[in-house]
Every structure is written in structure tokens, then in C-alpha cells.
Coordinates of C-alpha atoms and ligand atoms in Angstrom, one line a residue:
M1 CA -8.0 9.4 40.5
R2 CA -4.8 6.9 39.8
I3 CA -4.6 4.3 37.4
A4 CA -4.8 1.1 39.3
R5 CA -3.9 -1.7 36.3
I6 CA -3.3 -2.2 32.6
D7 CA -3.9 -5.1 30.9
A8 CA -3.4 -5.8 27.0
R9 CA -4.3 -8.3 24.3
L10 CA -3.1 -9.4 20.8
V11 CA -6.6 -9.8 19.1
P12 CA -5.7 -10.7 15.2
L13 CA -8.5 -9.0 13.4
P14 CA -9.6 -11.0 10.4
M15 CA -10.0 -9.2 6.8
A16 CA -12.9 -10.1 4.5
E17 CA -10.7 -9.0 1.7
P18 CA -6.8 -8.5 1.6
F19 CA -6.0 -4.9 0.9
V20 CA -3.2 -4.2 -1.8
I21 CA -1.2 -1.2 -1.4
S22 CA 1.9 0.1 -3.5
L23 CA 4.3 -1.4 -0.3
G24 CA 2.6 -4.7 -0.2
T25 CA -0.3 -6.5 0.8
I26 CA -2.0 -6.5 4.1
Y27 CA -4.0 -10.0 5.1
S28 CA -4.8 -9.5 8.6
A29 CA -4.6 -6.6 11.1
D30 CA -2.6 -7.7 14.5
N31 CA -4.2 -5.6 16.5
V32 CA -3.3 -4.6 20.4
F33 CA -6.1 -3.6 23.1
V34 CA -5.5 -2.3 26.2
R35 CA -7.5 -2.0 29.3
V36 CA -6.7 0.7 31.9
E37 CA -8.8 0.6 35.1
S38 CA -8.6 3.4 37.7
D39 CA -8.7 2.8 41.4
T40 CA -12.4 4.1 41.5
G41 CA -13.0 1.3 39.1
L42 CA -13.4 3.4 36.0
V43 CA -12.6 1.7 32.8
G44 CA -10.7 3.3 29.8
W45 CA -10.3 1.3 26.3
G46 CA -7.2 1.7 23.9
E47 CA -6.0 0.2 20.3
G48 CA -3.1 -0.2 18.7
A49 CA -2.7 -1.1 15.1
P50 CA 0.4 -2.2 13.8
T51 CA 1.6 -2.3 10.7
P52 CA 4.9 -3.8 9.8
F53 CA 5.7 -1.9 6.0
V54 CA 4.6 1.6 7.6
T55 CA 5.4 1.7 11.3
G56 CA 7.8 -0.8 11.4
E57 CA 6.1 -2.9 14.3
T58 CA 4.6 -6.5 14.6
G59 CA 1.3 -7.3 16.7
T60 CA 3.6 -9.5 19.1
G61 CA 6.4 -7.0 19.2
T62 CA 3.6 -4.3 20.0
L63 CA 1.9 -6.3 22.9
A64 CA 5.8 -6.7 24.4
A65 CA 6.0 -2.8 24.0
V66 CA 2.9 -2.6 25.9
E67 CA 3.8 -4.1 28.4
M68 CA 7.1 -2.8 28.8
M69 CA 5.5 0.4 29.1
A70 CA 2.9 -0.2 31.4
P71 CA 4.2 -0.4 34.6
A72 CA 6.0 3.3 34.0
L73 CA 2.2 4.5 33.8
V74 CA 0.4 2.8 37.1
G75 CA 0.4 5.3 40.0
L76 CA -0.2 8.2 37.6
S77 CA -3.6 10.0 37.1
P78 CA -4.9 9.4 33.8
F79 CA -5.3 13.4 33.1
A80 CA -1.3 13.5 33.4
L81 CA -1.3 13.1 29.7
G82 CA 1.8 14.9 28.9
E83 CA 3.9 13.3 31.6
A84 CA 2.5 9.6 30.2
H85 CA 4.2 10.3 27.2
R86 CA 7.3 11.6 28.3
R87 CA 7.4 8.7 30.4
M88 CA 6.7 5.9 27.5
D89 CA 9.5 7.8 25.6
R90 CA 11.7 7.3 27.9
A91 CA 11.3 3.3 28.2
L92 CA 10.9 3.0 24.2
T93 CA 11.8 5.0 21.1
G94 CA 9.2 4.9 18.3
C95 CA 6.5 2.1 18.8
G96 CA 3.6 4.1 17.9
S97 CA 1.0 2.0 18.1
A98 CA 1.9 0.5 21.2
K99 CA 2.3 4.3 22.4
A100 CA -1.2 5.0 20.7
A101 CA -3.0 1.9 22.6
L102 CA -1.8 3.4 25.7
D103 CA -2.8 7.1 25.1
L104 CA -6.3 6.1 24.0
A105 CA -7.2 4.4 27.0
L106 CA -5.6 6.8 28.9
H107 CA -8.0 9.9 27.1
D108 CA -10.8 7.3 27.1
L109 CA -10.4 7.1 30.9
A110 CA -9.9 11.1 31.5
A111 CA -13.0 11.7 29.3
K112 CA -15.1 9.3 31.0
A113 CA -14.0 10.8 34.6
A114 CA -15.0 14.0 32.8
G115 CA -18.0 13.0 32.3
V116 CA -17.8 14.2 28.3
P117 CA -17.1 12.6 24.9
L118 CA -13.7 12.7 23.9
G119 CA -14.3 15.3 21.5
E120 CA -15.0 17.9 24.0
F121 CA -12.6 16.5 26.2
L122 CA -10.1 17.9 23.6
G123 CA -11.7 21.2 23.2
G124 CA -14.1 20.4 20.4
G125 CA -17.6 22.2 20.0
G126 CA -19.2 18.9 20.5
G127 CA -20.0 18.0 16.9
E128 CA -21.1 14.5 16.8
A129 CA -20.7 13.2 13.3
V130 CA -18.0 12.9 10.8
E131 CA -18.1 12.4 7.3
I132 CA -15.5 9.8 6.3
D133 CA -13.9 8.7 2.5
M134 CA -13.5 4.8 1.5
S135 CA -10.6 3.8 0.0
I136 CA -9.9 1.5 -2.9
G137 CA -6.9 -0.7 -3.4
L138 CA -5.2 -1.4 -6.2
A139 CA -6.8 -4.2 -8.2
E140 CA -7.6 -4.2 -12.3
P141 CA -8.8 -0.8 -13.4
E142 CA -12.2 -2.2 -14.3
A143 CA -12.8 -3.6 -10.3
M144 CA -11.6 -0.7 -9.2
A145 CA -13.6 1.4 -11.4
S146 CA -16.8 -0.7 -9.9
A147 CA -15.8 -0.5 -6.6
A148 CA -15.9 3.4 -7.1
R149 CA -19.4 3.3 -8.6
E150 CA -20.7 1.0 -5.9
L151 CA -19.0 3.4 -2.9
A152 CA -20.5 6.4 -4.7
A153 CA -24.3 4.6 -4.9
Q154 CA -23.9 3.8 -1.3
G155 CA -23.3 7.3 -0.6
Y156 CA -20.2 8.3 -0.1
R157 CA -18.8 11.8 -1.6
E158 CA -14.9 11.2 -1.3
L159 CA -12.9 8.2 -2.5
K160 CA -9.0 7.9 -1.5
I161 CA -7.7 5.9 -4.2
K162 CA -4.3 3.4 -3.9
A163 CA -1.6 4.0 -7.4
G164 CA 1.5 2.6 -7.7
A165 CA 1.0 -0.1 -9.9
G166 CA 2.6 1.1 -12.6
D167 CA 1.7 4.1 -14.3
A168 CA -0.2 2.8 -17.2
A169 CA -2.4 0.7 -14.9
D170 CA -2.5 4.1 -12.8
R171 CA -3.8 6.0 -15.6
A172 CA -6.1 3.4 -16.9
A173 CA -7.9 3.4 -12.9
I174 CA -8.3 6.5 -12.4
D175 CA -9.8 7.7 -16.1
L176 CA -12.5 4.9 -15.4
I177 CA -13.2 6.2 -11.6
R178 CA -13.6 9.4 -12.6
A179 CA -16.2 8.4 -15.4
A180 CA -17.8 5.8 -13.0
A181 CA -17.8 8.3 -9.8
P182 CA -18.1 12.0 -12.0
D183 CA -19.3 13.6 -8.5
A184 CA -16.6 12.5 -6.4
R185 CA -13.9 14.4 -4.8
L186 CA -11.0 11.8 -5.2
K187 CA -7.7 11.7 -3.3
V188 CA -4.8 9.6 -4.6
D189 CA -2.3 7.8 -2.6
A190 CA 1.0 6.3 -4.2
N191 CA 2.4 5.1 -0.8
Q192 CA 6.5 5.9 -1.5
A193 CA 6.2 4.5 -5.4
W194 CA 7.7 7.3 -7.6
T195 CA 10.8 8.7 -8.2
P196 CA 9.8 12.7 -8.6
A197 CA 9.6 13.3 -12.0
Q198 CA 7.3 10.5 -12.3
A199 CA 4.9 11.9 -9.6
L200 CA 4.9 15.2 -11.2
A201 CA 4.2 13.4 -14.5
M202 CA 1.2 11.7 -12.6
A203 CA -0.1 14.7 -10.8
R204 CA -0.6 16.3 -14.3
H205 CA -2.8 13.7 -15.3
Y206 CA -4.6 13.6 -11.8
A207 CA -5.0 17.3 -12.3
A208 CA -6.8 17.1 -15.6
L209 CA -9.3 14.6 -13.5
D210 CA -10.1 17.3 -10.8
V211 CA -7.8 15.1 -8.1
A212 CA -8.3 17.3 -4.8
A213 CA -4.8 15.5 -3.4
L214 CA -2.0 13.1 -4.1
E215 CA -0.5 11.7 -1.3
Q216 CA 2.8 10.3 -0.5
P217 CA 4.1 10.4 -4.2
V218 CA 7.9 9.6 -3.5
P219 CA 10.2 7.8 -1.1
A220 CA 9.2 8.6 2.7
W221 CA 12.8 9.5 3.3
D222 CA 12.7 11.8 0.4
L223 CA 11.8 15.6 1.4
E224 CA 13.5 17.1 -1.3
G225 CA 12.2 15.2 -3.5
L226 CA 8.8 15.6 -1.8
A227 CA 9.2 19.6 -1.8
F228 CA 10.2 19.6 -5.7
V229 CA 7.5 18.1 -6.3
R230 CA 5.1 20.3 -4.2
S231 CA 6.8 23.2 -5.8
R232 CA 6.0 21.7 -9.2
S233 CA 2.4 19.9 -9.1
P234 CA -0.8 21.2 -9.9
V235 CA -2.4 18.8 -7.5
P236 CA -2.1 19.6 -4.0
I237 CA 0.5 17.3 -2.2
M238 CA 0.1 15.4 1.3
A239 CA 2.6 14.0 3.2
D240 CA 1.7 10.5 4.9
E241 CA 4.5 8.1 5.4
S242 CA 7.1 11.1 5.6
C243 CA 5.4 12.8 8.7
F244 CA 5.5 10.3 12.0
T245 CA 6.2 13.1 14.4
P246 CA 5.9 16.7 15.6
A247 CA 9.4 16.9 14.5
D248 CA 8.9 15.7 11.2
A249 CA 5.9 18.2 10.7
Q250 CA 8.1 20.8 11.3
E251 CA 10.6 19.7 9.1
I252 CA 8.1 19.4 6.4
V253 CA 7.0 22.9 7.1
R254 CA 10.5 24.3 6.8
R255 CA 11.1 22.3 3.6
G256 CA 7.6 23.5 2.2
A257 CA 7.3 19.8 1.5
A258 CA 3.3 19.5 1.4
D259 CA 0.3 21.2 1.0
V260 CA -1.6 18.9 3.7
I261 CA -0.5 16.4 6.4
N262 CA -2.0 13.1 7.0
I263 CA -1.9 12.4 11.0
K264 CA -2.5 8.8 11.6
L265 CA -2.5 7.6 15.9
M266 CA -0.4 4.8 14.7
K267 CA 2.4 6.9 13.3
C268 CA 2.6 9.2 15.8
G269 CA 1.8 7.6 19.2
G270 CA -1.4 8.7 19.8
L271 CA -3.8 11.6 20.5
L272 CA -1.2 13.8 22.4
P273 CA 1.4 13.4 19.5
A274 CA -1.5 14.0 16.9
R275 CA -2.9 17.5 18.4
R276 CA 1.0 18.6 18.3
I277 CA 1.8 17.6 14.6
N278 CA -1.8 19.2 13.8
A279 CA -1.1 22.9 15.9
I280 CA 2.1 22.7 14.2
A281 CA 0.7 22.4 11.0
R282 CA -2.4 24.8 11.8
A283 CA 0.5 27.7 12.9
A284 CA 2.1 27.2 9.4
G285 CA -1.5 27.4 7.3
L286 CA -1.6 23.5 6.1
P287 CA -4.6 21.6 6.8
T288 CA -4.7 18.1 7.8
M289 CA -6.3 14.9 7.5
L290 CA -6.9 12.1 10.1
G291 CA -5.7 9.0 8.3
C292 CA -6.0 5.2 9.8
M293 CA -4.2 1.7 9.9
L294 CA -6.2 -1.0 9.7
E295 CA -8.1 0.1 13.0
S296 CA -11.4 -1.3 14.4
H297 CA -14.4 1.0 15.9
L298 CA -12.3 1.9 18.7
S299 CA -9.4 3.7 17.3
I300 CA -11.3 5.0 14.4
A301 CA -14.2 6.4 16.8
A302 CA -11.0 8.1 19.1
A303 CA -9.5 9.7 15.5
A304 CA -13.1 10.6 14.6
H305 CA -13.6 12.7 17.9
L306 CA -10.3 14.4 17.2
A307 CA -11.5 15.2 13.8
A308 CA -14.4 16.8 15.0
S309 CA -12.9 18.8 17.5
D310 CA -10.7 20.9 15.3
P311 CA -11.7 22.6 11.7
N312 CA -8.0 22.5 10.6
F313 CA -8.5 18.7 9.8
I314 CA -10.4 18.9 6.4
Y315 CA -10.1 15.4 5.5
A316 CA -11.2 12.2 7.5
D317 CA -10.0 9.1 6.1
L318 CA -11.1 6.7 8.6
D319 CA -12.3 3.6 7.0
S320 CA -10.5 0.7 8.1
F321 CA -13.6 -0.2 10.3
A322 CA -15.4 -1.2 7.6
D323 CA -12.6 -4.0 6.1
C324 CA -11.6 -5.8 9.5
D325 CA -13.9 -8.2 11.5
A326 CA -13.6 -6.7 15.2
T327 CA -16.5 -8.8 16.1
A328 CA -14.9 -10.7 18.9
I329 CA -13.6 -7.7 20.8
V330 CA -15.8 -4.6 20.1
A331 CA -19.3 -5.2 22.0
R332 CA -20.4 -1.8 21.3
P333 CA -19.4 0.3 18.2
F334 CA -20.4 3.2 17.0
A335 CA -23.4 4.0 14.8
F336 CA -22.8 4.4 10.9
E337 CA -24.5 5.2 7.7
P338 CA -22.3 6.0 4.9
P339 CA -20.6 8.1 4.9
T340 CA -20.8 9.4 8.3
I341 CA -19.8 7.9 11.5
Q342 CA -22.3 9.2 14.7
L343 CA -19.4 9.8 17.6
G344 CA -20.7 9.3 21.4
G345 CA -19.6 9.3 25.0
P346 CA -18.5 9.4 27.6
G347 CA -14.9 9.3 26.4
I348 CA -14.5 7.4 22.6
G349 CA -17.8 5.7 23.3
V350 CA -17.1 2.2 21.9
D351 CA -16.7 -0.4 24.8
L352 CA -14.8 -3.6 24.2
A353 CA -15.8 -7.2 25.1
W354 CA -13.2 -8.1 27.6
Ligands
MG401 MG1 -1.5 7.3 2.7

């Protein structure tokens, strides 16, 4: 079986509300969807979700990147995933979202050809349900707390709280959130907002409120600062923007810069590099989280299959499908009852209206 044809489309996904984090505000998801067809008539679907201030990519740029790399993949077997990545890397450096869109479509096609759900294709035992957390963006502390109360009432047991609004506001928010959702497992994400000293002071406050993890407290480039915080913090430290590639993961391990690594398909370029990062982390004794950008059901399902395929993924921060309206492109989403995604198949198990 060979890849016969690759098509791509830019489909902006409207958001119910802008999502605010310390790096900026996201108003829409300009995602790129990919359709790969085999010479036997099978179709695989992929999605790229560029986030300019995290991955350095835009929607139109990602569409152009996919169109630039696609000809190198036509004629290849969809099972030749390593070779597909070598060809993409030779054509274009970086561009994780564009590579993820193609990587996902090839995985979907290969798993469909094998007649199995993606998670099983990736070596999992057929886990069909993945519990996710829900993120709370930056807002007034009272508004963040009422969001936490509402989410806990809906059945979410894990909440991810954005921070970096200013130390006093962050402290007020977490105090109110802990009171509003006393049983929730809380993770905090500062999205690079702090200095190492500031991060340590905040970590001590979070430790008293039983926060389970503190994500990317310092700038992405500052691995020395991240290692400093990790060596002294009473709360486990998670690397997100500091870890895009397997080589980044290796450097984080070497420096002892994190306790947990947040893997996102859009940072690393899809499922194959994500599995390589997870393997490095697991060998070093570090658990991982599967995170997301503003992704629809399609790439969220792909990530959930990956999370279900290996117990080293201890957290699934796969909530973005709830924030953006993908009804224009997603024809068959997954079943979802908070806080659990039900996975299907064959392949990713989500179909697009093309
Ligand atoms: Mg993060």
C-alpha cells in the first residue's frame, strides 16, 4: 500500500471565549487539516494546531509547510513512519504542527490498514477511556474560582490552573480555587512567567495547598533556572515550552531540570517523536503528561490513544476540544462524558467532513 494523494485545508475554529495565559491571548484556532489517501482507497486524517507564541507557527504558514513536505511522502508506505519523518526533517526544520498533521494522517491510515484502533497500533493494550483534566485560563481570581467550582461539579477531578498574572493575583486565585474545589488534583502552569527566585516563592505557597505539579515556571530557554527551581521546589516541576524535541528531553534529563515532561504533538511533530520523548523520559524515571494546543477532537483523540498506550503518561491535559467549535470540519467526534474521553477505532476513530 502506498500514499497516493495528500490534501490540506486551513479551517479556523471559532472559540466560545478567548483563552488567556501569561504569554498572550488566543482568539481563534487556525488549524490545518490533512487528508491522506492510499492507492487502495483508504483515507487517513491529520490535524496541525499552530500556536504562534508557543511553536512559532501560523495557520497559513502551517498550510504552506504541509504543502511543501507532502510531495516527499507521496509513493511512500504509510507504515514507513520513520522514513516519513526523515523526509520531512530534510525538507523543513522545526514546524512541529505541520509535521504533526502529516504524522497523524499517516498513523491513522496505517492503523486503519491494520484494522486496529490507534492505541493498539501504538502498542497499548486497548485502553478505551482516558480521564482528562480541564484548564482554567487567567481571569479575576473570583471568576477562576467559580470556574473551578463549576468544573468540579461537572465531575472533573483534575484542574490545570494558569498563573503568571502577578504574584498577588496568582496567590488569591489558588487560595480561592482550593477552597472552591477542595478534592481536585491541581496543577499550575505559569507559561514561563517567573524568575527562578519568584518561582520558588510561589512553589512554597502552592505546596501548602497540595498542588501536584508546577509547569514551566521560568522562560523556555532557561534550563539552568529550571534545574535550580527543580532542585529546591517542594512541588514537582514540569517542563513544557522547554521541551520540544527528543534532544530537548535528553538535555532536561542530563541537567535534572524537571520531574515531569509535558509532551505535545504540536511541539514535537506528531506521534513518532512524542513516543521518542516518552521513551527518554521513562528510561530516566520521569513520568510524562500528554498536553495539547487548541486542537479539535481529531488530534485530541490521537493524543488520547497515545496516552492510553503507555502507563508512563500519568496526566492527560487534553481539554481543548471543549473550547473551540470544530463542527465545520469534524463529522464524527469521540464520545465524551466529563471527565472521560471514550476512544474508538479503527485508527484515530474520528472522521472529518471533507
Ligand atoms: Mg503548559
